[in-house]
Each structure stands twice: as structure tokens, then as C-alpha cells.
Amino acid sequence: MRHVMRFLVLSNENEHFRLEVEMYRQHTFLNLHNVIQVACDFHANQMSSFFVVNSDWEKQKELTLIKMNEYQGLYPTEWMGNVDLGRLFTHRGARLLYMFDLFSERYFVVYLKAEYISHHSEIIPRMLKLQGVPPRQLIVGEPYIDNLLDAFSIN
């Protein structure tokens, strides 16, 4: 018997985009990150983070893709590989931001749509639905972003 969580991933840029995935409660946010990356055909070499937000959508905590000091920056941080999904998604309707383009602050909203107990051995994680076209991972052509990307690729 395993707890399965069904997530709905929506874009504020494309109202026709909709991704639904199922994960076990024990999966980490790193696992969820990988599922979103594959489903959207994103490149794994780009930085991304999950953000815990309050009811006013203000960022409260960052779950980072790379290990960092725990209190680096504006709010507490934790490596997403150390955080189980069930720890932060505690009730139906709970939501977080998945920032896939940190430089331009572009994101998906990830909702816990449902949770159930499975008595079968299912292949999880799994993608249930991918509707519409995901937004491009990076917006190129903006000079400050292009300069930052060039600087990172040189080093």
C-alpha cells in the first residue's frame, strides 16, 4: 500500500498548457523536477528551484537544484533532493512555484490535485496528461540574459 499524489502543473504564460503527473509521497522534489523537465523537453543544464509561497504568493522558502548553505539569500533554502513531496504538500489544493527560468522569473504553479492509497504495484512516477505546448525554457534575445548566459558558458 503506497500513498500516491496527483499533481497539476499550470503555466501563467500559456493557459492551454496542462501537465498532470503522479508521484509517490516519498518521492523528493528532485524527482518531481526531473519529471517536469522530461515532460516539457527542457534542458537539464539550466538552474531551477521550487518555492514555498504564502497565501499572497510571497516566497517563503527555496528548494534548490544544487546543494547550498541552508540560509543563503532572502529566505531559507534546502536542497530539493532532501525534501519529500509529502512534507510540503500536506493537503489537497496546496501549491508551490516551480521556477524554471530563474533569470527571468518564469515559473509553473504546481498544485496537489488529489491523493490516494494504491494497493497495486504501479509504475510511478508517471505522466497522466500533457495538454498544450509548454513555454520555452529560456527567453533569448534579451541582452542582459544573453550576457549572463554567455558569461556562464565561458566559465
mmCIF file with all atom_site columns, C-alpha atoms in Angstrom:
data_model
loop_
_atom_site.group_PDB
_atom_site.id
_atom_site.type_symbol
_atom_site.label_atom_id
_atom_site.label_alt_id
_atom_site.label_comp_id
_atom_site.label_asym_id
_atom_site.label_entity_id
_atom_site.label_seq_id
_atom_site.pdbx_PDB_ins_code
_atom_site.Cartn_x
_atom_site.Cartn_y
_atom_site.Cartn_z
_atom_site.occupancy
_atom_site.B_iso_or_equiv
_atom_site.pdbx_formal_charge
_atom_site.auth_seq_id
_atom_site.auth_comp_id
_atom_site.auth_asym_id
_atom_site.auth_atom_id
_atom_site.pdbx_PDB_model_num
ATOM 1   C CA . MET A 1 1   ? 0.000  0.000  0.000   1.00 0.00 ? 1   MET A CA 1
ATOM 2   C CA . ARG A 1 2   ? 1.557  3.319  -1.135  1.00 0.00 ? 2   ARG A CA 1
ATOM 3   C CA . HIS A 1 3   ? 0.408  6.935  -0.985  1.00 0.00 ? 3   HIS A CA 1
ATOM 4   C CA . VAL A 1 4   ? 0.144  8.398  -4.497  1.00 0.00 ? 4   VAL A CA 1
ATOM 5   C CA . MET A 1 5   ? -0.041 12.139 -5.087  1.00 0.00 ? 5   MET A CA 1
ATOM 6   C CA . ARG A 1 6   ? -1.500 13.590 -8.288  1.00 0.00 ? 6   ARG A CA 1
ATOM 7   C CA . PHE A 1 7   ? -0.089 16.959 -9.315  1.00 0.00 ? 7   PHE A CA 1
ATOM 8   C CA . LEU A 1 8   ? -1.397 19.551 -11.718 1.00 0.00 ? 8   LEU A CA 1
ATOM 9   C CA . VAL A 1 9   ? 1.219  21.819 -13.306 1.00 0.00 ? 9   VAL A CA 1
ATOM 10  C CA . LEU A 1 10  ? -0.023 25.037 -14.933 1.00 0.00 ? 10  LEU A CA 1
ATOM 11  C CA . SER A 1 11  ? 1.688  27.887 -16.757 1.00 0.00 ? 11  SER A CA 1
ATOM 12  C CA . ASN A 1 12  ? 0.895  31.554 -16.330 1.00 0.00 ? 12  ASN A CA 1
ATOM 13  C CA . GLU A 1 13  ? 2.200  32.101 -19.894 1.00 0.00 ? 13  GLU A CA 1
ATOM 14  C CA . ASN A 1 14  ? 0.118  29.542 -21.759 1.00 0.00 ? 14  ASN A CA 1
ATOM 15  C CA . GLU A 1 15  ? -3.392 28.901 -20.457 1.00 0.00 ? 15  GLU A CA 1
ATOM 16  C CA . HIS A 1 16  ? -3.701 25.827 -22.720 1.00 0.00 ? 16  HIS A CA 1
ATOM 17  C CA . PHE A 1 17  ? -0.721 24.067 -21.110 1.00 0.00 ? 17  PHE A CA 1
ATOM 18  C CA . ARG A 1 18  ? -1.619 21.455 -18.515 1.00 0.00 ? 18  ARG A CA 1
ATOM 19  C CA . LEU A 1 19  ? 0.551  18.693 -17.116 1.00 0.00 ? 19  LEU A CA 1
ATOM 20  C CA . GLU A 1 20  ? -0.695 16.041 -14.710 1.00 0.00 ? 20  GLU A CA 1
ATOM 21  C CA . VAL A 1 21  ? 1.696  13.617 -13.049 1.00 0.00 ? 21  VAL A CA 1
ATOM 22  C CA . GLU A 1 22  ? 1.535  11.077 -10.259 1.00 0.00 ? 22  GLU A CA 1
ATOM 23  C CA . MET A 1 23  ? 4.306  10.550 -7.756  1.00 0.00 ? 23  MET A CA 1
ATOM 24  C CA . TYR A 1 24  ? 4.660  8.667  -4.507  1.00 0.00 ? 24  TYR A CA 1
ATOM 25  C CA . ARG A 1 25  ? 4.506  10.739 -1.332  1.00 0.00 ? 25  ARG A CA 1
ATOM 26  C CA . GLN A 1 26  ? 8.083  9.603  -0.557  1.00 0.00 ? 26  GLN A CA 1
ATOM 27  C CA . HIS A 1 27  ? 9.470  10.942 -3.852  1.00 0.00 ? 27  HIS A CA 1
ATOM 28  C CA . THR A 1 28  ? 11.546 14.084 -3.499  1.00 0.00 ? 28  THR A CA 1
ATOM 29  C CA . PHE A 1 29  ? 11.207 17.448 -5.142  1.00 0.00 ? 29  PHE A CA 1
ATOM 30  C CA . LEU A 1 30  ? 14.260 16.478 -7.200  1.00 0.00 ? 30  LEU A CA 1
ATOM 31  C CA . ASN A 1 31  ? 12.204 13.596 -8.618  1.00 0.00 ? 31  ASN A CA 1
ATOM 32  C CA . LEU A 1 32  ? 9.346  15.990 -9.417  1.00 0.00 ? 32  LEU A CA 1
ATOM 33  C CA . HIS A 1 33  ? 11.810 18.420 -11.016 1.00 0.00 ? 33  HIS A CA 1
ATOM 34  C CA . ASN A 1 34  ? 13.106 15.614 -13.261 1.00 0.00 ? 34  ASN A CA 1
ATOM 35  C CA . VAL A 1 35  ? 9.582  14.596 -14.311 1.00 0.00 ? 35  VAL A CA 1
ATOM 36  C CA . ILE A 1 36  ? 8.696  18.187 -15.242 1.00 0.00 ? 36  ILE A CA 1
ATOM 37  C CA . GLN A 1 37  ? 11.977 18.604 -17.130 1.00 0.00 ? 37  GLN A CA 1
ATOM 38  C CA . VAL A 1 38  ? 11.375 15.470 -19.220 1.00 0.00 ? 38  VAL A CA 1
ATOM 39  C CA . ALA A 1 39  ? 7.677  16.187 -19.847 1.00 0.00 ? 39  ALA A CA 1
ATOM 40  C CA . CYS A 1 40  ? 8.440  19.732 -21.059 1.00 0.00 ? 40  CYS A CA 1
ATOM 41  C CA . ASP A 1 41  ? 11.569 18.718 -23.011 1.00 0.00 ? 41  ASP A CA 1
ATOM 42  C CA . PHE A 1 42  ? 13.658 21.181 -21.005 1.00 0.00 ? 42  PHE A CA 1
ATOM 43  C CA . HIS A 1 43  ? 17.457 21.090 -20.868 1.00 0.00 ? 43  HIS A CA 1
ATOM 44  C CA . ALA A 1 44  ? 18.804 19.802 -17.570 1.00 0.00 ? 44  ALA A CA 1
ATOM 45  C CA . ASN A 1 45  ? 21.733 22.239 -17.612 1.00 0.00 ? 45  ASN A CA 1
ATOM 46  C CA . GLN A 1 46  ? 19.525 25.186 -16.559 1.00 0.00 ? 46  GLN A CA 1
ATOM 47  C CA . MET A 1 47  ? 19.017 26.231 -12.956 1.00 0.00 ? 47  MET A CA 1
ATOM 48  C CA . SER A 1 48  ? 15.597 25.888 -11.398 1.00 0.00 ? 48  SER A CA 1
ATOM 49  C CA . SER A 1 49  ? 14.008 25.943 -7.951  1.00 0.00 ? 49  SER A CA 1
ATOM 50  C CA . PHE A 1 50  ? 10.765 25.245 -6.163  1.00 0.00 ? 50  PHE A CA 1
ATOM 51  C CA . PHE A 1 51  ? 9.423  27.988 -3.929  1.00 0.00 ? 51  PHE A CA 1
ATOM 52  C CA . VAL A 1 52  ? 7.102  27.605 -0.973  1.00 0.00 ? 52  VAL A CA 1
ATOM 53  C CA . VAL A 1 53  ? 4.729  30.577 -1.087  1.00 0.00 ? 53  VAL A CA 1
ATOM 54  C CA . ASN A 1 54  ? 2.241  32.058 1.358   1.00 0.00 ? 54  ASN A CA 1
ATOM 55  C CA . SER A 1 55  ? -1.385 32.940 0.585   1.00 0.00 ? 55  SER A CA 1
ATOM 56  C CA . ASP A 1 56  ? -0.220 36.204 -1.064  1.00 0.00 ? 56  ASP A CA 1
ATOM 57  C CA . TRP A 1 57  ? 2.198  34.268 -3.335  1.00 0.00 ? 57  TRP A CA 1
ATOM 58  C CA . GLU A 1 58  ? 5.219  35.688 -1.483  1.00 0.00 ? 58  GLU A CA 1
ATOM 59  C CA . LYS A 1 59  ? 8.212  33.344 -1.491  1.00 0.00 ? 59  LYS A CA 1
ATOM 60  C CA . GLN A 1 60  ? 8.920  31.837 1.926   1.00 0.00 ? 60  GLN A CA 1
ATOM 61  C CA . LYS A 1 61  ? 11.460 29.080 1.220   1.00 0.00 ? 61  LYS A CA 1
ATOM 62  C CA . GLU A 1 62  ? 13.511 27.900 -1.758  1.00 0.00 ? 62  GLU A CA 1
ATOM 63  C CA . LEU A 1 63  ? 14.213 24.291 -2.696  1.00 0.00 ? 63  LEU A CA 1
ATOM 64  C CA . THR A 1 64  ? 17.346 24.452 -4.822  1.00 0.00 ? 64  THR A CA 1
ATOM 65  C CA . LEU A 1 65  ? 18.644 22.207 -7.574  1.00 0.00 ? 65  LEU A CA 1
ATOM 66  C CA . ILE A 1 66  ? 22.195 22.425 -6.251  1.00 0.00 ? 66  ILE A CA 1
ATOM 67  C CA . LYS A 1 67  ? 23.253 21.992 -2.650  1.00 0.00 ? 67  LYS A CA 1
ATOM 68  C CA . MET A 1 68  ? 23.810 25.341 -0.948  1.00 0.00 ? 68  MET A CA 1
ATOM 69  C CA . ASN A 1 69  ? 24.209 26.667 2.555   1.00 0.00 ? 69  ASN A CA 1
ATOM 70  C CA . GLU A 1 70  ? 20.850 26.363 4.258   1.00 0.00 ? 70  GLU A CA 1
ATOM 71  C CA . TYR A 1 71  ? 20.275 30.125 4.715   1.00 0.00 ? 71  TYR A CA 1
ATOM 72  C CA . GLN A 1 72  ? 21.676 31.636 1.551   1.00 0.00 ? 72  GLN A CA 1
ATOM 73  C CA . GLY A 1 73  ? 19.849 34.691 0.249   1.00 0.00 ? 73  GLY A CA 1
ATOM 74  C CA . LEU A 1 74  ? 16.480 36.173 1.095   1.00 0.00 ? 74  LEU A CA 1
ATOM 75  C CA . TYR A 1 75  ? 14.787 33.114 2.594   1.00 0.00 ? 75  TYR A CA 1
ATOM 76  C CA . PRO A 1 76  ? 15.765 29.688 3.889   1.00 0.00 ? 76  PRO A CA 1
ATOM 77  C CA . THR A 1 77  ? 16.990 27.222 1.290   1.00 0.00 ? 77  THR A CA 1
ATOM 78  C CA . GLU A 1 78  ? 17.137 23.460 1.198   1.00 0.00 ? 78  GLU A CA 1
ATOM 79  C CA . TRP A 1 79  ? 18.335 21.048 -1.474  1.00 0.00 ? 79  TRP A CA 1
ATOM 80  C CA . MET A 1 80  ? 15.301 19.613 -3.289  1.00 0.00 ? 80  MET A CA 1
ATOM 81  C CA . GLY A 1 81  ? 16.782 16.110 -3.115  1.00 0.00 ? 81  GLY A CA 1
ATOM 82  C CA . ASN A 1 82  ? 16.391 16.154 0.683   1.00 0.00 ? 82  ASN A CA 1
ATOM 83  C CA . VAL A 1 83  ? 12.705 17.088 0.782   1.00 0.00 ? 83  VAL A CA 1
ATOM 84  C CA . ASP A 1 84  ? 9.936  14.513 0.321   1.00 0.00 ? 84  ASP A CA 1
ATOM 85  C CA . LEU A 1 85  ? 6.840  15.694 -1.530  1.00 0.00 ? 85  LEU A CA 1
ATOM 86  C CA . GLY A 1 86  ? 4.615  14.737 1.393   1.00 0.00 ? 86  GLY A CA 1
ATOM 87  C CA . ARG A 1 87  ? 6.479  17.077 3.713   1.00 0.00 ? 87  ARG A CA 1
ATOM 88  C CA . LEU A 1 88  ? 5.323  20.254 1.930   1.00 0.00 ? 88  LEU A CA 1
ATOM 89  C CA . PHE A 1 89  ? 2.241  19.101 0.029   1.00 0.00 ? 89  PHE A CA 1
ATOM 90  C CA . THR A 1 90  ? 0.119  18.436 3.089   1.00 0.00 ? 90  THR A CA 1
ATOM 91  C CA . HIS A 1 91  ? -3.417 18.927 1.752   1.00 0.00 ? 91  HIS A CA 1
ATOM 92  C CA . ARG A 1 92  ? -5.377 18.946 -1.477  1.00 0.00 ? 92  ARG A CA 1
ATOM 93  C CA . GLY A 1 93  ? -5.011 22.312 -3.185  1.00 0.00 ? 93  GLY A CA 1
ATOM 94  C CA . ALA A 1 94  ? -1.562 23.007 -1.670  1.00 0.00 ? 94  ALA A CA 1
ATOM 95  C CA . ARG A 1 95  ? 0.620  24.854 -4.185  1.00 0.00 ? 95  ARG A CA 1
ATOM 96  C CA . LEU A 1 96  ? 4.207  25.776 -4.887  1.00 0.00 ? 96  LEU A CA 1
ATOM 97  C CA . LEU A 1 97  ? 6.031  27.625 -7.629  1.00 0.00 ? 97  LEU A CA 1
ATOM 98  C CA . TYR A 1 98  ? 8.464  25.807 -9.895  1.00 0.00 ? 98  TYR A CA 1
ATOM 99  C CA . MET A 1 99  ? 10.793 28.473 -11.266 1.00 0.00 ? 99  MET A CA 1
ATOM 100 C CA . PHE A 1 100 ? 12.279 27.020 -14.463 1.00 0.00 ? 100 PHE A CA 1
ATOM 101 C CA . ASP A 1 101 ? 13.872 30.281 -15.684 1.00 0.00 ? 101 ASP A CA 1
ATOM 102 C CA . LEU A 1 102 ? 15.429 31.948 -12.659 1.00 0.00 ? 102 LEU A CA 1
ATOM 103 C CA . PHE A 1 103 ? 16.869 34.908 -14.571 1.00 0.00 ? 103 PHE A CA 1
ATOM 104 C CA . SER A 1 104 ? 13.503 35.983 -15.966 1.00 0.00 ? 104 SER A CA 1
ATOM 105 C CA . GLU A 1 105 ? 11.486 34.640 -13.014 1.00 0.00 ? 105 GLU A CA 1
ATOM 106 C CA . ARG A 1 106 ? 9.317  32.428 -15.202 1.00 0.00 ? 106 ARG A CA 1
ATOM 107 C CA . TYR A 1 107 ? 7.500  29.628 -13.455 1.00 0.00 ? 107 TYR A CA 1
ATOM 108 C CA . PHE A 1 108 ? 4.840  26.954 -13.282 1.00 0.00 ? 108 PHE A CA 1
ATOM 109 C CA . VAL A 1 109 ? 2.338  26.655 -10.460 1.00 0.00 ? 109 VAL A CA 1
ATOM 110 C CA . VAL A 1 110 ? 2.262  23.109 -9.060  1.00 0.00 ? 110 VAL A CA 1
ATOM 111 C CA . TYR A 1 111 ? -0.941 22.055 -7.249  1.00 0.00 ? 111 TYR A CA 1
ATOM 112 C CA . LEU A 1 112 ? -1.670 18.917 -5.294  1.00 0.00 ? 112 LEU A CA 1
ATOM 113 C CA . LYS A 1 113 ? -4.816 17.834 -7.122  1.00 0.00 ? 113 LYS A CA 1
ATOM 114 C CA . ALA A 1 114 ? -5.513 14.558 -5.318  1.00 0.00 ? 114 ALA A CA 1
ATOM 115 C CA . GLU A 1 115 ? -4.015 11.939 -3.060  1.00 0.00 ? 115 GLU A CA 1
ATOM 116 C CA . TYR A 1 116 ? -4.963 8.290  -2.770  1.00 0.00 ? 116 TYR A CA 1
ATOM 117 C CA . ILE A 1 117 ? -3.688 4.978  -1.499  1.00 0.00 ? 117 ILE A CA 1
ATOM 118 C CA . SER A 1 118 ? -2.696 2.444  -4.127  1.00 0.00 ? 118 SER A CA 1
ATOM 119 C CA . HIS A 1 119 ? -2.941 -1.258 -3.430  1.00 0.00 ? 119 HIS A CA 1
ATOM 120 C CA . HIS A 1 120 ? -1.367 -2.178 -6.761  1.00 0.00 ? 120 HIS A CA 1
ATOM 121 C CA . SER A 1 121 ? 2.204  -2.078 -7.937  1.00 0.00 ? 121 SER A CA 1
ATOM 122 C CA . GLU A 1 122 ? 2.059  0.799  -10.374 1.00 0.00 ? 122 GLU A CA 1
ATOM 123 C CA . ILE A 1 123 ? 4.777  2.401  -12.430 1.00 0.00 ? 123 ILE A CA 1
ATOM 124 C CA . ILE A 1 124 ? 5.248  5.712  -10.667 1.00 0.00 ? 124 ILE A CA 1
ATOM 125 C CA . PRO A 1 125 ? 6.217  8.463  -11.352 1.00 0.00 ? 125 PRO A CA 1
ATOM 126 C CA . ARG A 1 126 ? 4.024  8.689  -14.380 1.00 0.00 ? 126 ARG A CA 1
ATOM 127 C CA . MET A 1 127 ? 2.667  11.369 -16.629 1.00 0.00 ? 127 MET A CA 1
ATOM 128 C CA . LEU A 1 128 ? -1.111 11.226 -16.933 1.00 0.00 ? 128 LEU A CA 1
ATOM 129 C CA . LYS A 1 129 ? -1.728 14.168 -19.229 1.00 0.00 ? 129 LYS A CA 1
ATOM 130 C CA . LEU A 1 130 ? 0.242  16.683 -21.242 1.00 0.00 ? 130 LEU A CA 1
ATOM 131 C CA . GLN A 1 131 ? -2.014 19.182 -22.932 1.00 0.00 ? 131 GLN A CA 1
ATOM 132 C CA . GLY A 1 132 ? -0.872 22.179 -24.950 1.00 0.00 ? 132 GLY A CA 1
ATOM 133 C CA . VAL A 1 133 ? 2.665  23.329 -25.541 1.00 0.00 ? 133 VAL A CA 1
ATOM 134 C CA . PRO A 1 134 ? 4.908  24.183 -22.594 1.00 0.00 ? 134 PRO A CA 1
ATOM 135 C CA . PRO A 1 135 ? 6.515  27.619 -22.685 1.00 0.00 ? 135 PRO A CA 1
ATOM 136 C CA . ARG A 1 136 ? 10.090 27.840 -23.908 1.00 0.00 ? 136 ARG A CA 1
ATOM 137 C CA . GLN A 1 137 ? 12.518 27.177 -21.115 1.00 0.00 ? 137 GLN A CA 1
ATOM 138 C CA . LEU A 1 138 ? 14.548 30.322 -21.725 1.00 0.00 ? 138 LEU A CA 1
ATOM 139 C CA . ILE A 1 139 ? 13.699 33.554 -23.452 1.00 0.00 ? 139 ILE A CA 1
ATOM 140 C CA . VAL A 1 140 ? 16.716 34.519 -25.518 1.00 0.00 ? 140 VAL A CA 1
ATOM 141 C CA . GLY A 1 141 ? 17.234 37.826 -27.201 1.00 0.00 ? 141 GLY A CA 1
ATOM 142 C CA . GLU A 1 142 ? 17.057 39.922 -24.066 1.00 0.00 ? 142 GLU A CA 1
ATOM 143 C CA . PRO A 1 143 ? 20.544 41.447 -23.834 1.00 0.00 ? 143 PRO A CA 1
ATOM 144 C CA . TYR A 1 144 ? 21.049 41.079 -20.077 1.00 0.00 ? 144 TYR A CA 1
ATOM 145 C CA . ILE A 1 145 ? 20.032 37.417 -20.145 1.00 0.00 ? 145 ILE A CA 1
ATOM 146 C CA . ASP A 1 146 ? 22.158 36.682 -23.198 1.00 0.00 ? 146 ASP A CA 1
ATOM 147 C CA . ASN A 1 147 ? 25.156 38.331 -21.499 1.00 0.00 ? 147 ASN A CA 1
ATOM 148 C CA . LEU A 1 148 ? 24.640 36.258 -18.352 1.00 0.00 ? 148 LEU A CA 1
ATOM 149 C CA . LEU A 1 149 ? 24.321 33.032 -20.345 1.00 0.00 ? 149 LEU A CA 1
ATOM 150 C CA . ASP A 1 150 ? 27.458 33.882 -22.330 1.00 0.00 ? 150 ASP A CA 1
ATOM 151 C CA . ALA A 1 151 ? 29.365 34.580 -19.112 1.00 0.00 ? 151 ALA A CA 1
ATOM 152 C CA . PHE A 1 152 ? 28.330 31.224 -17.637 1.00 0.00 ? 152 PHE A CA 1
ATOM 153 C CA . SER A 1 153 ? 29.217 29.284 -20.786 1.00 0.00 ? 153 SER A CA 1
ATOM 154 C CA . ILE A 1 154 ? 32.714 30.885 -20.908 1.00 0.00 ? 154 ILE A CA 1
ATOM 155 C CA . ASN A 1 155 ? 33.472 29.791 -17.357 1.00 0.00 ? 155 ASN A CA 1
#
